[in-house]
Structure formats: C-alpha cells, structure tokens
C-alpha atoms as an extended CHARMM CRD file, in Angstrom:
* protein
*
       137  EXT
         1         1  MET       CA            279.4780000000       53.6300000000      168.0020000000  PROA      1               0.0000000000
         2         2  THR       CA            276.5120000000       54.8840000000      169.9520000000  PROA      2               0.0000000000
         3         3  MET       CA            276.5660000000       55.7530000000      173.5620000000  PROA      3               0.0000000000
         4         4  PRO       CA            273.7040000000       55.1200000000      175.9600000000  PROA      4               0.0000000000
         5         5  GLY       CA            271.2440000000       57.9530000000      175.6420000000  PROA      5               0.0000000000
         6         6  ASP       CA            272.4470000000       58.7420000000      172.1110000000  PROA      6               0.0000000000
         7         7  ASP       CA            269.4480000000       58.0300000000      169.8900000000  PROA      7               0.0000000000
         8         8  SER       CA            270.7790000000       59.8220000000      166.8120000000  PROA      8               0.0000000000
         9         9  THR       CA            271.2910000000       56.4770000000      165.0370000000  PROA      9               0.0000000000
        10        10  GLN       CA            267.6860000000       55.4860000000      165.6820000000  PROA      10              0.0000000000
        11        11  ARG       CA            266.5570000000       58.9500000000      164.5690000000  PROA      11              0.0000000000
        12        12  ASP       CA            268.6000000000       58.5470000000      161.3710000000  PROA      12              0.0000000000
        13        13  ARG       CA            266.9920000000       55.1730000000      160.6920000000  PROA      13              0.0000000000
        14        14  ASP       CA            263.5090000000       56.5670000000      161.3440000000  PROA      14              0.0000000000
        15        15  GLU       CA            264.1770000000       59.5130000000      159.0620000000  PROA      15              0.0000000000
        16        16  ALA       CA            265.5070000000       57.2670000000      156.3230000000  PROA      16              0.0000000000
        17        17  ARG       CA            262.3940000000       55.0730000000      156.6480000000  PROA      17              0.0000000000
        18        18  ARG       CA            260.1290000000       58.1390000000      156.3540000000  PROA      18              0.0000000000
        19        19  ASP       CA            262.0590000000       59.3210000000      153.3070000000  PROA      19              0.0000000000
        20        20  ARG       CA            261.6160000000       55.9560000000      151.6060000000  PROA      20              0.0000000000
        21        21  ALA       CA            257.9100000000       55.9440000000      152.4710000000  PROA      21              0.0000000000
        22        22  GLN       CA            257.4920000000       59.4190000000      151.0060000000  PROA      22              0.0000000000
        23        23  ARG       CA            259.2370000000       58.3950000000      147.7880000000  PROA      23              0.0000000000
        24        24  SER       CA            257.1750000000       55.2730000000      147.2110000000  PROA      24              0.0000000000
        25        25  VAL       CA            254.1540000000       55.5030000000      144.9790000000  PROA      25              0.0000000000
        26        26  GLN       CA            251.0650000000       53.3590000000      145.1110000000  PROA      26              0.0000000000
        27        27  ILE       CA            248.4580000000       53.8170000000      142.4190000000  PROA      27              0.0000000000
        28        28  SER       CA            245.1930000000       51.9300000000      142.3550000000  PROA      28              0.0000000000
        29        29  GLY       CA            241.7110000000       52.4070000000      140.9940000000  PROA      29              0.0000000000
        30        30  VAL       CA            242.7230000000       55.2360000000      138.6800000000  PROA      30              0.0000000000
        31        31  THR       CA            240.6190000000       56.3740000000      135.7860000000  PROA      31              0.0000000000
        32        32  GLY       CA            242.4790000000       58.7780000000      133.5770000000  PROA      32              0.0000000000
        33        33  SER       CA            246.1520000000       59.5750000000      133.2630000000  PROA      33              0.0000000000
        34        34  VAL       CA            248.9360000000       59.4400000000      135.8060000000  PROA      34              0.0000000000
        35        35  SER       CA            252.4800000000       60.6980000000      135.6020000000  PROA      35              0.0000000000
        36        36  VAL       CA            255.1160000000       59.9180000000      138.2240000000  PROA      36              0.0000000000
        37        37  GLY       CA            258.5370000000       61.5250000000      138.3630000000  PROA      37              0.0000000000
        38        38  ASP       CA            260.1860000000       64.4200000000      136.6330000000  PROA      38              0.0000000000
        39        39  HSD       CA            259.9920000000       65.3350000000      132.9350000000  PROA      39              0.0000000000
        40        40  ASN       CA            257.2050000000       62.8830000000      132.0660000000  PROA      40              0.0000000000
        41        41  THR       CA            254.6560000000       63.2850000000      129.3310000000  PROA      41              0.0000000000
        42        42  VAL       CA            251.2180000000       61.7160000000      129.4680000000  PROA      42              0.0000000000
        43        43  HSD       CA            249.1050000000       60.9170000000      126.4560000000  PROA      43              0.0000000000
        44        44  SER       CA            245.5510000000       59.6890000000      126.8520000000  PROA      44              0.0000000000
        45        45  THR       CA            243.1580000000       58.2360000000      124.3610000000  PROA      45              0.0000000000
        46        46  TYR       CA            239.5110000000       58.1080000000      125.2840000000  PROA      46              0.0000000000
        47        47  HSD       CA            236.9320000000       56.1240000000      123.4140000000  PROA      47              0.0000000000
        48        48  SER       CA            233.4140000000       57.3840000000      123.2310000000  PROA      48              0.0000000000
        49        49  GLY       CA            231.8850000000       54.0190000000      124.0140000000  PROA      49              0.0000000000
        50        50  THR       CA            231.7320000000       52.9000000000      120.4140000000  PROA      50              0.0000000000
        51        51  ALA       CA            233.5400000000       50.1380000000      118.6110000000  PROA      51              0.0000000000
        52        52  ASP       CA            236.7250000000       50.8550000000      116.6610000000  PROA      52              0.0000000000
        53        53  ASP       CA            235.6800000000       49.1220000000      113.4740000000  PROA      53              0.0000000000
        54        54  GLU       CA            232.6310000000       47.8020000000      111.7000000000  PROA      54              0.0000000000
        55        55  ALA       CA            233.2370000000       44.1970000000      112.7710000000  PROA      55              0.0000000000
        56        56  HSD       CA            233.2860000000       45.1760000000      116.4450000000  PROA      56              0.0000000000
        57        57  ARG       CA            230.2270000000       47.4090000000      116.0050000000  PROA      57              0.0000000000
        58        58  GLN       CA            228.3550000000       44.4740000000      114.5240000000  PROA      58              0.0000000000
        59        59  LEU       CA            229.5850000000       42.2020000000      117.3220000000  PROA      59              0.0000000000
        60        60  LEU       CA            228.4440000000       44.7120000000      119.9320000000  PROA      60              0.0000000000
        61        61  ASP       CA            224.9850000000       44.8990000000      118.3330000000  PROA      61              0.0000000000
        62        62  ALA       CA            224.7810000000       41.0880000000      118.2000000000  PROA      62              0.0000000000
        63        63  ILE       CA            225.8570000000       40.7930000000      121.8610000000  PROA      63              0.0000000000
        64        64  VAL       CA            223.2410000000       43.3030000000      123.0270000000  PROA      64              0.0000000000
        65        65  GLU       CA            220.4930000000       41.5720000000      121.0470000000  PROA      65              0.0000000000
        66        66  PHE       CA            221.5130000000       38.0610000000      122.1600000000  PROA      66              0.0000000000
        67        67  ARG       CA            221.7880000000       39.0600000000      125.8280000000  PROA      67              0.0000000000
        68        68  ALA       CA            218.2620000000       40.4990000000      125.6680000000  PROA      68              0.0000000000
        69        69  GLY       CA            216.9950000000       37.1370000000      124.4240000000  PROA      69              0.0000000000
        70        70  LEU       CA            219.1530000000       35.2060000000      126.8780000000  PROA      70              0.0000000000
        71        71  ALA       CA            217.5760000000       37.1350000000      129.7440000000  PROA      71              0.0000000000
        72        72  GLN       CA            214.2210000000       35.5910000000      128.8140000000  PROA      72              0.0000000000
        73        73  LEU       CA            215.5100000000       32.0320000000      129.2820000000  PROA      73              0.0000000000
        74        74  VAL       CA            215.7470000000       29.9930000000      132.4430000000  PROA      74              0.0000000000
        75        75  VAL       CA            218.8830000000       30.9060000000      134.3590000000  PROA      75              0.0000000000
        76        76  ASN       CA            221.3130000000       28.0520000000      134.9190000000  PROA      76              0.0000000000
        77        77  ASP       CA            225.0840000000       27.6500000000      135.0970000000  PROA      77              0.0000000000
        78        78  ARG       CA            225.4460000000       27.6420000000      131.3070000000  PROA      78              0.0000000000
        79        79  THR       CA            223.3230000000       30.7510000000      130.6680000000  PROA      79              0.0000000000
        80        80  ARG       CA            224.9730000000       32.5380000000      133.6020000000  PROA      80              0.0000000000
        81        81  ALA       CA            228.5060000000       31.7780000000      132.3230000000  PROA      81              0.0000000000
        82        82  LEU       CA            227.5980000000       32.8180000000      128.8070000000  PROA      82              0.0000000000
        83        83  ASP       CA            225.9460000000       36.0430000000      129.9590000000  PROA      83              0.0000000000
        84        84  THR       CA            228.9510000000       36.8740000000      132.1640000000  PROA      84              0.0000000000
        85        85  GLU       CA            231.3580000000       36.4780000000      129.2450000000  PROA      85              0.0000000000
        86        86  LEU       CA            229.0450000000       38.4160000000      126.9410000000  PROA      86              0.0000000000
        87        87  ALA       CA            228.7580000000       41.2280000000      129.4920000000  PROA      87              0.0000000000
        88        88  GLY       CA            232.5520000000       41.3640000000      129.7550000000  PROA      88              0.0000000000
        89        89  ALA       CA            232.8910000000       41.5220000000      125.9780000000  PROA      89              0.0000000000
        90        90  GLU       CA            230.2350000000       44.2200000000      125.7750000000  PROA      90              0.0000000000
        91        91  ASP       CA            231.9560000000       46.2960000000      128.4530000000  PROA      91              0.0000000000
        92        92  GLU       CA            235.3390000000       45.8230000000      126.7900000000  PROA      92              0.0000000000
        93        93  ILE       CA            234.0760000000       46.9060000000      123.3780000000  PROA      93              0.0000000000
        94        94  ARG       CA            232.3240000000       49.9350000000      124.8560000000  PROA      94              0.0000000000
        95        95  ALA       CA            235.4000000000       50.9450000000      126.8710000000  PROA      95              0.0000000000
        96        96  ASP       CA            238.2320000000       50.0230000000      124.4870000000  PROA      96              0.0000000000
        97        97  GLY       CA            236.5270000000       49.9530000000      121.1170000000  PROA      97              0.0000000000
        98        98  ARG       CA            237.2840000000       46.2640000000      120.6630000000  PROA      98              0.0000000000
        99        99  ALA       CA            237.3140000000       42.9220000000      122.4320000000  PROA      99              0.0000000000
       100       100  ALA       CA            240.6670000000       41.3440000000      123.2120000000  PROA      100             0.0000000000
       101       101  PRO       CA            241.5870000000       38.1750000000      121.2900000000  PROA      101             0.0000000000
       102       102  GLY       CA            241.5550000000       36.1000000000      124.4950000000  PROA      102             0.0000000000
       103       103  ARG       CA            238.0350000000       37.2160000000      125.3110000000  PROA      103             0.0000000000
       104       104  LEU       CA            236.8750000000       36.4620000000      121.7780000000  PROA      104             0.0000000000
       105       105  ALA       CA            238.4110000000       32.9830000000      121.9910000000  PROA      105             0.0000000000
       106       106  ARG       CA            236.6480000000       32.2790000000      125.3100000000  PROA      106             0.0000000000
       107       107  LEU       CA            233.3980000000       33.5710000000      123.8910000000  PROA      107             0.0000000000
       108       108  GLY       CA            233.8180000000       31.3830000000      120.8070000000  PROA      108             0.0000000000
       109       109  GLU       CA            234.3560000000       28.3130000000      123.0100000000  PROA      109             0.0000000000
       110       110  LEU       CA            231.3100000000       29.1060000000      125.1340000000  PROA      110             0.0000000000
       111       111  LEU       CA            229.1490000000       29.6350000000      122.0580000000  PROA      111             0.0000000000
       112       112  ALA       CA            230.3740000000       26.3710000000      120.5130000000  PROA      112             0.0000000000
       113       113  GLY       CA            229.2520000000       24.5790000000      123.6560000000  PROA      113             0.0000000000
       114       114  ALA       CA            225.9070000000       26.3780000000      123.7120000000  PROA      114             0.0000000000
       115       115  THR       CA            224.5030000000       25.4890000000      120.3060000000  PROA      115             0.0000000000
       116       116  SER       CA            221.1460000000       24.6430000000      121.8640000000  PROA      116             0.0000000000
       117       117  LEU       CA            220.9500000000       28.2250000000      123.1660000000  PROA      117             0.0000000000
       118       118  THR       CA            222.2740000000       29.9210000000      120.0480000000  PROA      118             0.0000000000
       119       119  GLY       CA            219.8660000000       27.8650000000      117.9130000000  PROA      119             0.0000000000
       120       120  LEU       CA            216.9710000000       28.6890000000      120.2080000000  PROA      120             0.0000000000
       121       121  LEU       CA            217.3950000000       32.4410000000      119.9180000000  PROA      121             0.0000000000
       122       122  ALA       CA            217.0990000000       34.1410000000      116.5310000000  PROA      122             0.0000000000
       123       123  SER       CA            220.0140000000       36.4160000000      117.4120000000  PROA      123             0.0000000000
       124       124  GLY       CA            222.2520000000       33.4470000000      118.2380000000  PROA      124             0.0000000000
       125       125  GLU       CA            223.3890000000       32.6960000000      114.6980000000  PROA      125             0.0000000000
       126       126  ALA       CA            224.3240000000       36.3370000000      114.0610000000  PROA      126             0.0000000000
       127       127  LEU       CA            226.3640000000       36.3910000000      117.2650000000  PROA      127             0.0000000000
       128       128  VAL       CA            228.1890000000       33.1770000000      116.3810000000  PROA      128             0.0000000000
       129       129  GLN       CA            228.9760000000       34.5320000000      112.8940000000  PROA      129             0.0000000000
       130       130  ARG       CA            230.3180000000       37.8300000000      114.2860000000  PROA      130             0.0000000000
       131       131  VAL       CA            232.5820000000       36.0980000000      116.8100000000  PROA      131             0.0000000000
       132       132  HSD       CA            233.8820000000       33.6380000000      114.2110000000  PROA      132             0.0000000000
       133       133  ALA       CA            234.5940000000       36.4770000000      111.7930000000  PROA      133             0.0000000000
       134       134  LEU       CA            236.7720000000       38.1850000000      114.4020000000  PROA      134             0.0000000000
       135       135  ILE       CA            238.6260000000       35.0890000000      115.5940000000  PROA      135             0.0000000000
       136       136  GLY       CA            239.0780000000       33.7650000000      112.0980000000  PROA      136             0.0000000000
       137       137  GLY       CA            237.0360000000       30.6420000000      112.6200000000  PROA      137             0.0000000000
C-alpha cells in the first residue's frame, strides 16, 4: 500500500518500463548481418551481382536486352507493368543470384499477355523461352 507522497511504486513502474524499452530490439533497413543476444553466430553469403546458374545468367541477359528494346516503345500501362516486373526480376537475380519462383510465374503471366510486344521485339522470343525454361512451361 502506498502512502501519499510515496512515489516509489510509480518509480518502480517507470524503471520497469525503461528496462523493457532497453531490452526491445527494432531492426529495419539493414544491409549485412545482425546478431541479437548472447552466444549467437552469424553467417553471411554475398553474391557478386551475378546469377547462380547458367539458366539465370541467360535470363538476366534476355531481360536486359528486352528492357532496352521495351524502352524504345510507347509507354502505356502494359509496357510499364512489364518493365516494372522485369526490373524486379533483374534486381533479384543481381542481388540473390536467381529469381524467386513467384516472380518467374508473374513474369510468365505478363509475357503471355504481351505477345504483341514480345513478337515486336527480336529479344522477346528469347526472353519468353528463358522464363518458360525456368518455370517449366
């Protein structure tokens, strides 16, 4: 029971709150490795911006070539969406060495719906073949 003028309970609560705040960890926007707590080990793998395997290297080359041709076309919702997905795939392959299956599936769907674009650009057929080879289509 606290007596008037006795703020030790409030001080205890404030101290406990500060302790909890000091123990919490918030990590955001980190590039590299992070270890939290005692007796942890961190292992990092860095890719040099190249694809992990030949299929992804060929896909990366096809993406770069197709995007260069796509940039010469009139910009509309379809070309913008396709370029955005291609840019994401390119970034992913450069950073991780490969494109995730979900990204490849989305890219395959976009390319299937953009046959007029892929047929218009000489690099389009190579890109479609590379994506299909990786998604098994």
